Amino acid sequence: MKDHTRKRHIAKTITWRIVGTLDTILLSWLITGNPLTGLKIGFAEVITKMILYYFHERVWFSINLSEKGIIRESRKRHVLKTFTWRGVGTLDTMLLSWLITGNPLTGLKIGLAELLTKMILYYLHERFWYRINYGLPNRN
């Protein structure tokens, strides 16, 4: 069963990165009016997001919040982790957009638009994966 869930997590990771990158490309294109700029931001983000996500996971793995009254695997921990990741991800998008376009206001617009769209898309992505059984052999 462990191999099945690992495959599920890998598939979820890949599908989310695809959805997230397409969202960034589309938003960047719409905001800048330039499809090439959208592609540049989206593809740069794939690399930076993987690096940042790895370090985010390592930091959260090393934090022991049970000493502070929050159980290590609690919903509070997951909510905090979700918000910190969204903050890191949005900041990354804003900085990349600023660097690629040369305009800090454009970076801010893309980051703020992404903040809303990513939350909606992530919810829909999670609902989709909740409904399918891939990687869950014992689920009815």
PDB file of C-alpha atoms in Angstrom:
ATOM      1  CA  MET A   1       0.000   0.000   0.000  1.00  0.00           C
ATOM      2  CA  LYS A   2       2.914   2.352   0.713  1.00  0.00           C
ATOM      3  CA  ASP A   3       4.007   2.259  -2.953  1.00  0.00           C
ATOM      4  CA  HIS A   4       0.464   3.063  -4.090  1.00  0.00           C
ATOM      5  CA  THR A   5       0.167   6.124  -1.857  1.00  0.00           C
ATOM      6  CA  ARG A   6       3.623   7.301  -2.930  1.00  0.00           C
ATOM      7  CA  LYS A   7       2.475   7.105  -6.559  1.00  0.00           C
ATOM      8  CA  ARG A   8      -0.644   9.056  -5.625  1.00  0.00           C
ATOM      9  CA  HIS A   9       1.405  11.782  -3.919  1.00  0.00           C
ATOM     10  CA  ILE A  10       3.751  12.031  -6.887  1.00  0.00           C
ATOM     11  CA  ALA A  11       0.793  12.245  -9.280  1.00  0.00           C
ATOM     12  CA  LYS A  12      -0.872  14.917  -7.121  1.00  0.00           C
ATOM     13  CA  THR A  13       2.367  16.878  -6.987  1.00  0.00           C
ATOM     14  CA  ILE A  14       2.829  16.764 -10.750  1.00  0.00           C
ATOM     15  CA  THR A  15      -0.783  17.645 -11.537  1.00  0.00           C
ATOM     16  CA  TRP A  16      -0.716  20.546  -9.079  1.00  0.00           C
ATOM     17  CA  ARG A  17       2.530  21.920 -10.505  1.00  0.00           C
ATOM     18  CA  ILE A  18       0.991  21.760 -13.995  1.00  0.00           C
ATOM     19  CA  VAL A  19      -2.189  23.538 -12.851  1.00  0.00           C
ATOM     20  CA  GLY A  20      -0.215  26.101 -10.840  1.00  0.00           C
ATOM     21  CA  THR A  21       2.193  26.846 -13.664  1.00  0.00           C
ATOM     22  CA  LEU A  22      -0.588  27.179 -16.247  1.00  0.00           C
ATOM     23  CA  ASP A  23      -2.389  29.558 -13.883  1.00  0.00           C
ATOM     24  CA  THR A  24       0.736  31.700 -13.514  1.00  0.00           C
ATOM     25  CA  ILE A  25       1.370  31.719 -17.268  1.00  0.00           C
ATOM     26  CA  LEU A  26      -2.217  32.744 -18.031  1.00  0.00           C
ATOM     27  CA  LEU A  27      -2.364  35.430 -15.334  1.00  0.00           C
ATOM     28  CA  SER A  28       1.008  36.831 -16.365  1.00  0.00           C
ATOM     29  CA  TRP A  29      -0.078  36.927 -19.997  1.00  0.00           C
ATOM     30  CA  LEU A  30      -3.390  38.625 -19.161  1.00  0.00           C
ATOM     31  CA  ILE A  31      -1.799  41.211 -16.881  1.00  0.00           C
ATOM     32  CA  THR A  32       1.184  42.047 -19.090  1.00  0.00           C
ATOM     33  CA  GLY A  33      -0.522  41.527 -22.437  1.00  0.00           C
ATOM     34  CA  ASN A  34       2.504  39.524 -23.574  1.00  0.00           C
ATOM     35  CA  PRO A  35       2.294  35.715 -23.916  1.00  0.00           C
ATOM     36  CA  LEU A  36       6.093  35.383 -23.998  1.00  0.00           C
ATOM     37  CA  THR A  37       6.343  37.162 -20.634  1.00  0.00           C
ATOM     38  CA  GLY A  38       3.754  34.756 -19.257  1.00  0.00           C
ATOM     39  CA  LEU A  39       5.803  31.789 -20.450  1.00  0.00           C
ATOM     40  CA  LYS A  40       9.034  33.209 -19.023  1.00  0.00           C
ATOM     41  CA  ILE A  41       7.472  33.760 -15.599  1.00  0.00           C
ATOM     42  CA  GLY A  42       5.725  30.380 -15.605  1.00  0.00           C
ATOM     43  CA  PHE A  43       8.789  28.381 -16.566  1.00  0.00           C
ATOM     44  CA  ALA A  44      11.077  30.245 -14.174  1.00  0.00           C
ATOM     45  CA  GLU A  45       8.567  29.554 -11.441  1.00  0.00           C
ATOM     46  CA  VAL A  46       8.700  25.792 -11.974  1.00  0.00           C
ATOM     47  CA  ILE A  47      12.352  25.780 -10.941  1.00  0.00           C
ATOM     48  CA  THR A  48      12.108  28.248  -8.063  1.00  0.00           C
ATOM     49  CA  LYS A  49       8.935  26.691  -6.659  1.00  0.00           C
ATOM     50  CA  MET A  50      10.512  23.230  -6.506  1.00  0.00           C
ATOM     51  CA  ILE A  51      13.545  24.573  -4.664  1.00  0.00           C
ATOM     52  CA  LEU A  52      11.492  26.701  -2.275  1.00  0.00           C
ATOM     53  CA  TYR A  53       8.997  23.901  -1.648  1.00  0.00           C
ATOM     54  CA  TYR A  54      11.812  21.521  -0.725  1.00  0.00           C
ATOM     55  CA  PHE A  55      13.218  23.963   1.836  1.00  0.00           C
ATOM     56  CA  HIS A  56       9.730  24.787   3.137  1.00  0.00           C
ATOM     57  CA  GLU A  57       9.123  21.068   3.717  1.00  0.00           C
ATOM     58  CA  ARG A  58      12.499  20.671   5.456  1.00  0.00           C
ATOM     59  CA  VAL A  59      11.814  23.605   7.786  1.00  0.00           C
ATOM     60  CA  TRP A  60       8.343  22.352   8.675  1.00  0.00           C
ATOM     61  CA  PHE A  61       9.675  18.831   9.225  1.00  0.00           C
ATOM     62  CA  SER A  62      12.217  20.177  11.725  1.00  0.00           C
ATOM     63  CA  ILE A  63       9.771  22.405  13.643  1.00  0.00           C
ATOM     64  CA  ASN A  64       8.339  20.752  16.736  1.00  0.00           C
ATOM     65  CA  LEU A  65       5.220  22.720  17.548  1.00  0.00           C
ATOM     66  CA  SER A  66       4.069  20.220  20.170  1.00  0.00           C
ATOM     67  CA  GLU A  67       6.266  22.079  22.672  1.00  0.00           C
ATOM     68  CA  LYS A  68       4.209  25.207  21.998  1.00  0.00           C
ATOM     69  CA  GLY A  69       0.842  23.514  22.534  1.00  0.00           C
ATOM     70  CA  ILE A  70       0.178  22.589  18.911  1.00  0.00           C
ATOM     71  CA  ILE A  71       0.205  18.869  18.160  1.00  0.00           C
ATOM     72  CA  ARG A  72       2.694  17.939  15.437  1.00  0.00           C
ATOM     73  CA  GLU A  73       0.046  16.553  13.057  1.00  0.00           C
ATOM     74  CA  SER A  74      -2.848  18.835  13.931  1.00  0.00           C
ATOM     75  CA  ARG A  75      -5.162  20.821  11.682  1.00  0.00           C
ATOM     76  CA  LYS A  76      -3.662  23.999  13.124  1.00  0.00           C
ATOM     77  CA  ARG A  77      -0.248  22.887  11.913  1.00  0.00           C
ATOM     78  CA  HIS A  78      -1.618  22.141   8.440  1.00  0.00           C
ATOM     79  CA  VAL A  79      -3.346  25.519   8.285  1.00  0.00           C
ATOM     80  CA  LEU A  80      -0.156  27.307   9.366  1.00  0.00           C
ATOM     81  CA  LYS A  81       1.866  25.322   6.864  1.00  0.00           C
ATOM     82  CA  THR A  82      -0.634  26.121   4.098  1.00  0.00           C
ATOM     83  CA  PHE A  83      -0.531  29.843   4.798  1.00  0.00           C
ATOM     84  CA  THR A  84       3.262  29.957   5.041  1.00  0.00           C
ATOM     85  CA  TRP A  85       3.595  28.100   1.734  1.00  0.00           C
ATOM     86  CA  ARG A  86       1.096  30.380   0.005  1.00  0.00           C
ATOM     87  CA  GLY A  87       3.037  33.359   1.333  1.00  0.00           C
ATOM     88  CA  VAL A  88       6.354  31.976   0.072  1.00  0.00           C
ATOM     89  CA  GLY A  89       4.811  30.978  -3.272  1.00  0.00           C
ATOM     90  CA  THR A  90       3.135  34.334  -3.829  1.00  0.00           C
ATOM     91  CA  LEU A  91       6.269  36.252  -2.866  1.00  0.00           C
ATOM     92  CA  ASP A  92       8.269  34.097  -5.297  1.00  0.00           C
ATOM     93  CA  THR A  93       5.827  34.855  -8.115  1.00  0.00           C
ATOM     94  CA  MET A  94       5.844  38.572  -7.346  1.00  0.00           C
ATOM     95  CA  LEU A  95       9.648  38.743  -7.319  1.00  0.00           C
ATOM     96  CA  LEU A  96      10.023  36.696 -10.505  1.00  0.00           C
ATOM     97  CA  SER A  97       7.388  38.798 -12.249  1.00  0.00           C
ATOM     98  CA  TRP A  98       9.152  41.988 -11.169  1.00  0.00           C
ATOM     99  CA  LEU A  99      12.553  40.704 -12.325  1.00  0.00           C
ATOM    100  CA  ILE A 100      11.265  39.454 -15.673  1.00  0.00           C
ATOM    101  CA  THR A 101       9.060  42.479 -16.482  1.00  0.00           C
ATOM    102  CA  GLY A 102      11.206  45.102 -14.774  1.00  0.00           C
ATOM    103  CA  ASN A 103       8.071  46.538 -13.173  1.00  0.00           C
ATOM    104  CA  PRO A 104       7.370  46.033  -9.439  1.00  0.00           C
ATOM    105  CA  LEU A 105       3.690  46.973  -9.876  1.00  0.00           C
ATOM    106  CA  THR A 106       3.274  44.225 -12.472  1.00  0.00           C
ATOM    107  CA  GLY A 107       4.839  41.758 -10.049  1.00  0.00           C
ATOM    108  CA  LEU A 108       2.429  42.869  -7.343  1.00  0.00           C
ATOM    109  CA  LYS A 109      -0.595  42.563  -9.661  1.00  0.00           C
ATOM    110  CA  ILE A 110       0.353  39.063 -10.785  1.00  0.00           C
ATOM    111  CA  GLY A 111       1.079  37.945  -7.212  1.00  0.00           C
ATOM    112  CA  LEU A 112      -2.199  39.278  -5.844  1.00  0.00           C
ATOM    113  CA  ALA A 113      -4.233  37.792  -8.702  1.00  0.00           C
ATOM    114  CA  GLU A 114      -2.477  34.477  -8.171  1.00  0.00           C
ATOM    115  CA  LEU A 115      -3.245  34.534  -4.479  1.00  0.00           C
ATOM    116  CA  LEU A 116      -6.956  34.286  -5.234  1.00  0.00           C
ATOM    117  CA  THR A 117      -6.816  31.956  -8.238  1.00  0.00           C
ATOM    118  CA  LYS A 118      -4.376  29.523  -6.610  1.00  0.00           C
ATOM    119  CA  MET A 119      -6.613  29.072  -3.570  1.00  0.00           C
ATOM    120  CA  ILE A 120      -9.633  28.339  -5.762  1.00  0.00           C
ATOM    121  CA  LEU A 121      -7.699  26.022  -8.066  1.00  0.00           C
ATOM    122  CA  TYR A 122      -6.064  24.220  -5.145  1.00  0.00           C
ATOM    123  CA  TYR A 123      -9.468  23.577  -3.573  1.00  0.00           C
ATOM    124  CA  LEU A 124     -10.810  22.184  -6.872  1.00  0.00           C
ATOM    125  CA  HIS A 125      -7.647  20.098  -7.314  1.00  0.00           C
ATOM    126  CA  GLU A 126      -8.049  18.613  -3.829  1.00  0.00           C
ATOM    127  CA  ARG A 127     -11.752  17.874  -4.461  1.00  0.00           C
ATOM    128  CA  PHE A 128     -10.851  16.131  -7.714  1.00  0.00           C
ATOM    129  CA  TRP A 129      -8.217  13.970  -6.015  1.00  0.00           C
ATOM    130  CA  TYR A 130     -10.571  13.209  -3.139  1.00  0.00           C
ATOM    131  CA  ARG A 131     -13.055  11.718  -5.606  1.00  0.00           C
ATOM    132  CA  ILE A 132     -10.652   9.399  -7.428  1.00  0.00           C
ATOM    133  CA  ASN A 133      -9.175   6.193  -6.069  1.00  0.00           C
ATOM    134  CA  TYR A 134      -5.777   6.270  -7.772  1.00  0.00           C
ATOM    135  CA  GLY A 135      -3.216   5.114  -5.222  1.00  0.00           C
ATOM    136  CA  LEU A 136      -5.855   4.082  -2.679  1.00  0.00           C
ATOM    137  CA  PRO A 137      -6.419   0.353  -3.282  1.00  0.00           C
ATOM    138  CA  ASN A 138      -8.584  -0.222  -0.196  1.00  0.00           C
ATOM    139  CA  ARG A 139     -10.871   2.770  -0.640  1.00  0.00           C
ATOM    140  CA  ASN A 140     -14.480   2.165  -1.650  1.00  0.00           C
TER     141      ASN A 140
END
